[in-house]
XYZ file of C-alpha atoms in Angstrom:
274
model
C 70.376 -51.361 73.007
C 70.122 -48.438 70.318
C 72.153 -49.039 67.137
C 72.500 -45.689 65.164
C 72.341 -45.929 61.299
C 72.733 -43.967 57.797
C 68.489 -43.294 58.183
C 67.894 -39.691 58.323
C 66.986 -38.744 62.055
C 66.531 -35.434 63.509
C 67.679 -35.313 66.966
C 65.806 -32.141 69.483
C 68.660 -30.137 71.805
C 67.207 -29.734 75.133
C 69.778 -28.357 77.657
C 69.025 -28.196 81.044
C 71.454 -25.350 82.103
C 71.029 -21.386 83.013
C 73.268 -20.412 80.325
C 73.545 -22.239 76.976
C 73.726 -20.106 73.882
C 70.310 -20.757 72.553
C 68.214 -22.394 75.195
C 70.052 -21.745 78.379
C 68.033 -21.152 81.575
C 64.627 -22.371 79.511
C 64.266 -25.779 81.867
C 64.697 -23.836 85.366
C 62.632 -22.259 88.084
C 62.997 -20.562 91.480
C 63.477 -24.377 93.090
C 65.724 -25.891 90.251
C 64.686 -28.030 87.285
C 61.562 -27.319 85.887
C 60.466 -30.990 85.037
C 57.127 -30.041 83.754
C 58.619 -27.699 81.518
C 61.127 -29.982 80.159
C 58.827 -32.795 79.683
C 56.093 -30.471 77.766
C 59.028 -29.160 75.578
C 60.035 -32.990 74.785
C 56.304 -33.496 73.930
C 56.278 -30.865 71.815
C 59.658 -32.410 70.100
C 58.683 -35.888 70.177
C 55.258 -34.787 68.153
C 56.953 -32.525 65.588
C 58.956 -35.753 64.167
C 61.617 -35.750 66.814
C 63.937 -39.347 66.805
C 66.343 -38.616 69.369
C 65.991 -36.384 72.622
C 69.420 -35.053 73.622
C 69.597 -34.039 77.107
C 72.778 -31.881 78.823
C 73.546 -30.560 81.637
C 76.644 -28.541 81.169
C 76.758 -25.816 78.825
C 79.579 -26.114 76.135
C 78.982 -22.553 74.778
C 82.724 -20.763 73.789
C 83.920 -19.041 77.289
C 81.018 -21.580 79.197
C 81.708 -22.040 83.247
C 82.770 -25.752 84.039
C 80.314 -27.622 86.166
C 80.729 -29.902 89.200
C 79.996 -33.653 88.465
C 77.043 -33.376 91.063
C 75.580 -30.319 89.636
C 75.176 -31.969 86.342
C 73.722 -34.887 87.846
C 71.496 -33.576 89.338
C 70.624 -31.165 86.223
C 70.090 -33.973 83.844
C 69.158 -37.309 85.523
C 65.539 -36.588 86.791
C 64.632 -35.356 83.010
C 66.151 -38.758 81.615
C 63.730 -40.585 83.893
C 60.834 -38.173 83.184
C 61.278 -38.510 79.482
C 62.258 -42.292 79.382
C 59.157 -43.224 81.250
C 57.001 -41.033 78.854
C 58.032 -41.197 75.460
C 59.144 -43.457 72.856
C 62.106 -41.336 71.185
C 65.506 -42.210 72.129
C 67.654 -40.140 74.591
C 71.522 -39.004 74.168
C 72.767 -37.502 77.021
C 75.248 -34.609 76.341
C 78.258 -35.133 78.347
C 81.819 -36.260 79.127
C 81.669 -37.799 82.652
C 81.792 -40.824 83.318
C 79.373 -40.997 86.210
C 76.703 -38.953 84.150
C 77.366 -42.034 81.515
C 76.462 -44.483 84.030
C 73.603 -42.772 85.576
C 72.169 -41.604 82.554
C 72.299 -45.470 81.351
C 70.649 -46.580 84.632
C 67.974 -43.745 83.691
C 67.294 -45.057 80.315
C 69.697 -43.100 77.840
C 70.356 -45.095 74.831
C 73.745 -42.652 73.400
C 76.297 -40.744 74.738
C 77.029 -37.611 72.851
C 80.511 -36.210 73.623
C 82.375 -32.799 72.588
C 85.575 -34.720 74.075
C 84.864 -37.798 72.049
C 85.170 -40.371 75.233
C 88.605 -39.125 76.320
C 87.778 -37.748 79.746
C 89.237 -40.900 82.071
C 86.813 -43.739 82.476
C 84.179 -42.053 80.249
C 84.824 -44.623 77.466
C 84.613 -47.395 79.984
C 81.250 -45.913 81.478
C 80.093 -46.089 77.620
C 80.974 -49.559 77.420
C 79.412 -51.058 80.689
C 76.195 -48.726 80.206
C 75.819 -50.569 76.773
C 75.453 -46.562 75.113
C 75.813 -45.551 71.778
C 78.098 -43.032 71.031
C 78.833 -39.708 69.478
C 82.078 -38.775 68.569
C 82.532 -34.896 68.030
C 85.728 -33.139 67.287
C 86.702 -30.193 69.739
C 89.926 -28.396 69.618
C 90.882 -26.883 72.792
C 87.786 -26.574 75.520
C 84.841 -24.534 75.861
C 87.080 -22.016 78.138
C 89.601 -21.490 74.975
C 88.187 -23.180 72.026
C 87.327 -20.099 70.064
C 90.627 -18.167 71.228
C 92.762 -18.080 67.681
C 91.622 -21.800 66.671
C 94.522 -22.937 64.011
C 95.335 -25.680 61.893
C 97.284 -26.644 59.255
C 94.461 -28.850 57.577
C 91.728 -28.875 58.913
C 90.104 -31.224 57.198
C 93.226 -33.462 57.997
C 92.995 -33.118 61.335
C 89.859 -33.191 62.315
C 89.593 -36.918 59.577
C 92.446 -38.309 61.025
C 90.773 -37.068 65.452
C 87.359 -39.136 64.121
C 89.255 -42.003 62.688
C 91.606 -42.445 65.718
C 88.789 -42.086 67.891
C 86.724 -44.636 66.106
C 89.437 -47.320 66.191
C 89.355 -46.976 69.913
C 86.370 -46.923 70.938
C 85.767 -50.541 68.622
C 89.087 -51.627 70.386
C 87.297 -51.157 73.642
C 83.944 -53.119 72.690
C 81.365 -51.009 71.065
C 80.493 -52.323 67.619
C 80.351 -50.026 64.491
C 76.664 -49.867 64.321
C 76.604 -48.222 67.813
C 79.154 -45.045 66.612
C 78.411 -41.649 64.792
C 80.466 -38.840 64.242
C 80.245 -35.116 64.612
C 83.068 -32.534 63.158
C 82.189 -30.429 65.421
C 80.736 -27.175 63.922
C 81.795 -24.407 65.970
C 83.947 -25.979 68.530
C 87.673 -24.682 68.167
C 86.985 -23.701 64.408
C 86.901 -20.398 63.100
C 84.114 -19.039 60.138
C 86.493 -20.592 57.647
C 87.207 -23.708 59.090
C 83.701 -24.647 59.038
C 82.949 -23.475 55.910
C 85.539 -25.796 54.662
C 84.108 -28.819 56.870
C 80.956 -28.205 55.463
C 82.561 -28.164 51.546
C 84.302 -31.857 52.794
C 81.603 -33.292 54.504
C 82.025 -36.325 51.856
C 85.286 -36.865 53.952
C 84.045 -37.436 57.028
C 80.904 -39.655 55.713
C 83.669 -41.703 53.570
C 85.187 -42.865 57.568
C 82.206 -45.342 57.082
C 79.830 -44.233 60.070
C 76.635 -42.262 60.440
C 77.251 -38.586 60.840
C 75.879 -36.057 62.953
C 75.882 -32.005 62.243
C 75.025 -29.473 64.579
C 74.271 -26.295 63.382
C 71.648 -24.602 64.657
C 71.667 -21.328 65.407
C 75.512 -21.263 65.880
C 77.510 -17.866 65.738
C 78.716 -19.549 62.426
C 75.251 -18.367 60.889
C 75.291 -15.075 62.568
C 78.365 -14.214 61.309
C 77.089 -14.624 57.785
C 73.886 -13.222 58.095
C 74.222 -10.676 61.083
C 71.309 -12.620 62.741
C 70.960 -12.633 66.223
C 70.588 -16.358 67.746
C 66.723 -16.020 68.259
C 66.558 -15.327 63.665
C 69.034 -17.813 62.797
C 66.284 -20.869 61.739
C 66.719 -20.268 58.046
C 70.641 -20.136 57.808
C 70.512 -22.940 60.133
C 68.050 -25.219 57.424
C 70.300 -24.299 54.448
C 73.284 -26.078 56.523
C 71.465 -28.658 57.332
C 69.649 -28.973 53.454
C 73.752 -28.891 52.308
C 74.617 -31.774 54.882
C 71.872 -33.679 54.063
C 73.518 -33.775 50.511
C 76.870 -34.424 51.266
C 75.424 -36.809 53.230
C 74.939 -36.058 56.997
C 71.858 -38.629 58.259
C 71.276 -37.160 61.777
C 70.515 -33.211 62.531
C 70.935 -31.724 66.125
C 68.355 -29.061 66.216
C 66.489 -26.428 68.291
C 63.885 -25.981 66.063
C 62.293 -29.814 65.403
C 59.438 -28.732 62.879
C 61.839 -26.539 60.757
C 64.003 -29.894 60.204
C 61.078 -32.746 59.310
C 59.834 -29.904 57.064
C 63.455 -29.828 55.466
C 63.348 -33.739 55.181
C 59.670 -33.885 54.002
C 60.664 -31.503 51.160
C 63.340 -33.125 49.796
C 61.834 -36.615 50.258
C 59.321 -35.439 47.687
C 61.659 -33.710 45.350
C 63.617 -36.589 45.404
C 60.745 -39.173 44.742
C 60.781 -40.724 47.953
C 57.920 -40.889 49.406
């Protein structure tokens, strides 16, 4: 069993699809998964400082194509097993099935990490018998819609009182505190202003009494400040995370591994920790 906790832990994307924003396609040949290429890129990861390896195999970019249950089995299980048997970072796997959960359990994933927050049926029970950690993230909508007019009244509000209800489930069902983290959910169903504000009120969130994960990097959020295209968005993308790490956020979902341990080494030192 992997507990999550308030330490500050940098957690490497890898997504093993042909089409996610950033990364999409990177992990695929001519005769389907690239292993090889997926476990060098872990390596690579794991070296740089990574603590958690989060593997998914369905795309959750805004306007993303569902996936069939089978196709993202088969997409993500054989790089669990590859990585599990190789390396000593933790795995997440990055999804809201339920028999993903279990199979990615059976492979040797140690979290769960879902946009729907467990509420697909039976994924919270698949959670629970795998023994997983979990990730709570706030989506409004789905990846289909998500980004078509999001609109709240708060929020802040919302989105608090979505983590909080979630929470108390998910402890009703078994899984102890010190196996849950959150995630506001930068980007999903939020427009430039919405997460602007979440990042302001990040102090909220932390105050629900859990670890809590951000994921910024390289999101459309930063290229609509800078004009950046996704491939230039590193240093927008550190500045978020630098600003969460002071409101405090303790886990950062990240393309770019070295880029984040060099954030956390800095302000370790200017901060007189190590």
């Amino acid at each position: 069993m992997t507990t999550v906790s308030n330490d500050l832990q940098i957690m490497g994307v890898m997504n093993i699809t042909p089409d996610s924003f950033s990364d999409g396609g990177k992990y695929f040949s001519t005769s389907g998964v690239n292993i090889p290429q997926a476990i060098d890129s872990a390596a690579e990861m794991v070296e740089e400082g990574a603590h958690w390896l989060d593997v998914g195999g369905e795309s959750t970019r805004p306007g993303a194509a569902k996936v069939s249950v089978q196709e993202e089995l088969d997409r993500v299980i054989p790089v669990i097993e590859a990585l599990n048997t190789r390396f000593d970072a933790a795995i997440s796997v990055d999804t809201s099935q339920p028999q993903v959960i279990v199979a990615a359990a059976k492979a040797g994933a140690s979290m769960v990490n879902d946009v729907r927050a467990l509420q697909v049926e039976g994924a919270l029970e698949a959670a629970v018998q795998g023994n997983l950690s979990v990730c709570l993230m706030h989506m409004q909508g789905n990846p289909q819609n998500m980004q078509d007019k999001p609109a709240y009244t708060s929020v802040i509000e919302e989105v608090e009182r979505f983590l909080t209800d979630r929470a108390k489930v998910v402890l009703a069902a078994g899984i102890p505190a010190n196996r849950i983290c959150l995630d506001p959910g930068f980007g999903f169903g939020k427009s430039l202003e919405h997460n602007l504000q979440m990042v302001i009120n990040l102090p909220r969130f932390k105050a629900l009494g859990y670890p809590l994960l951000v994921g910024f990097s390289r999101k459309s959020m930063i290229g609509a400040i800078t004009g950046r295209e996704v491939e230039d968005r590193e240093i927008g993308t550190a500045l978020l995370n630098f600003v969460a790490l002071q409101k405090g956020a303790s886990i950062f979902r990240v393309h770019n591994v070295a880029a984040a341990v060099d954030m956390l080494k800095t302000w370790r030192s200017l901060e007189g920790i190590q």
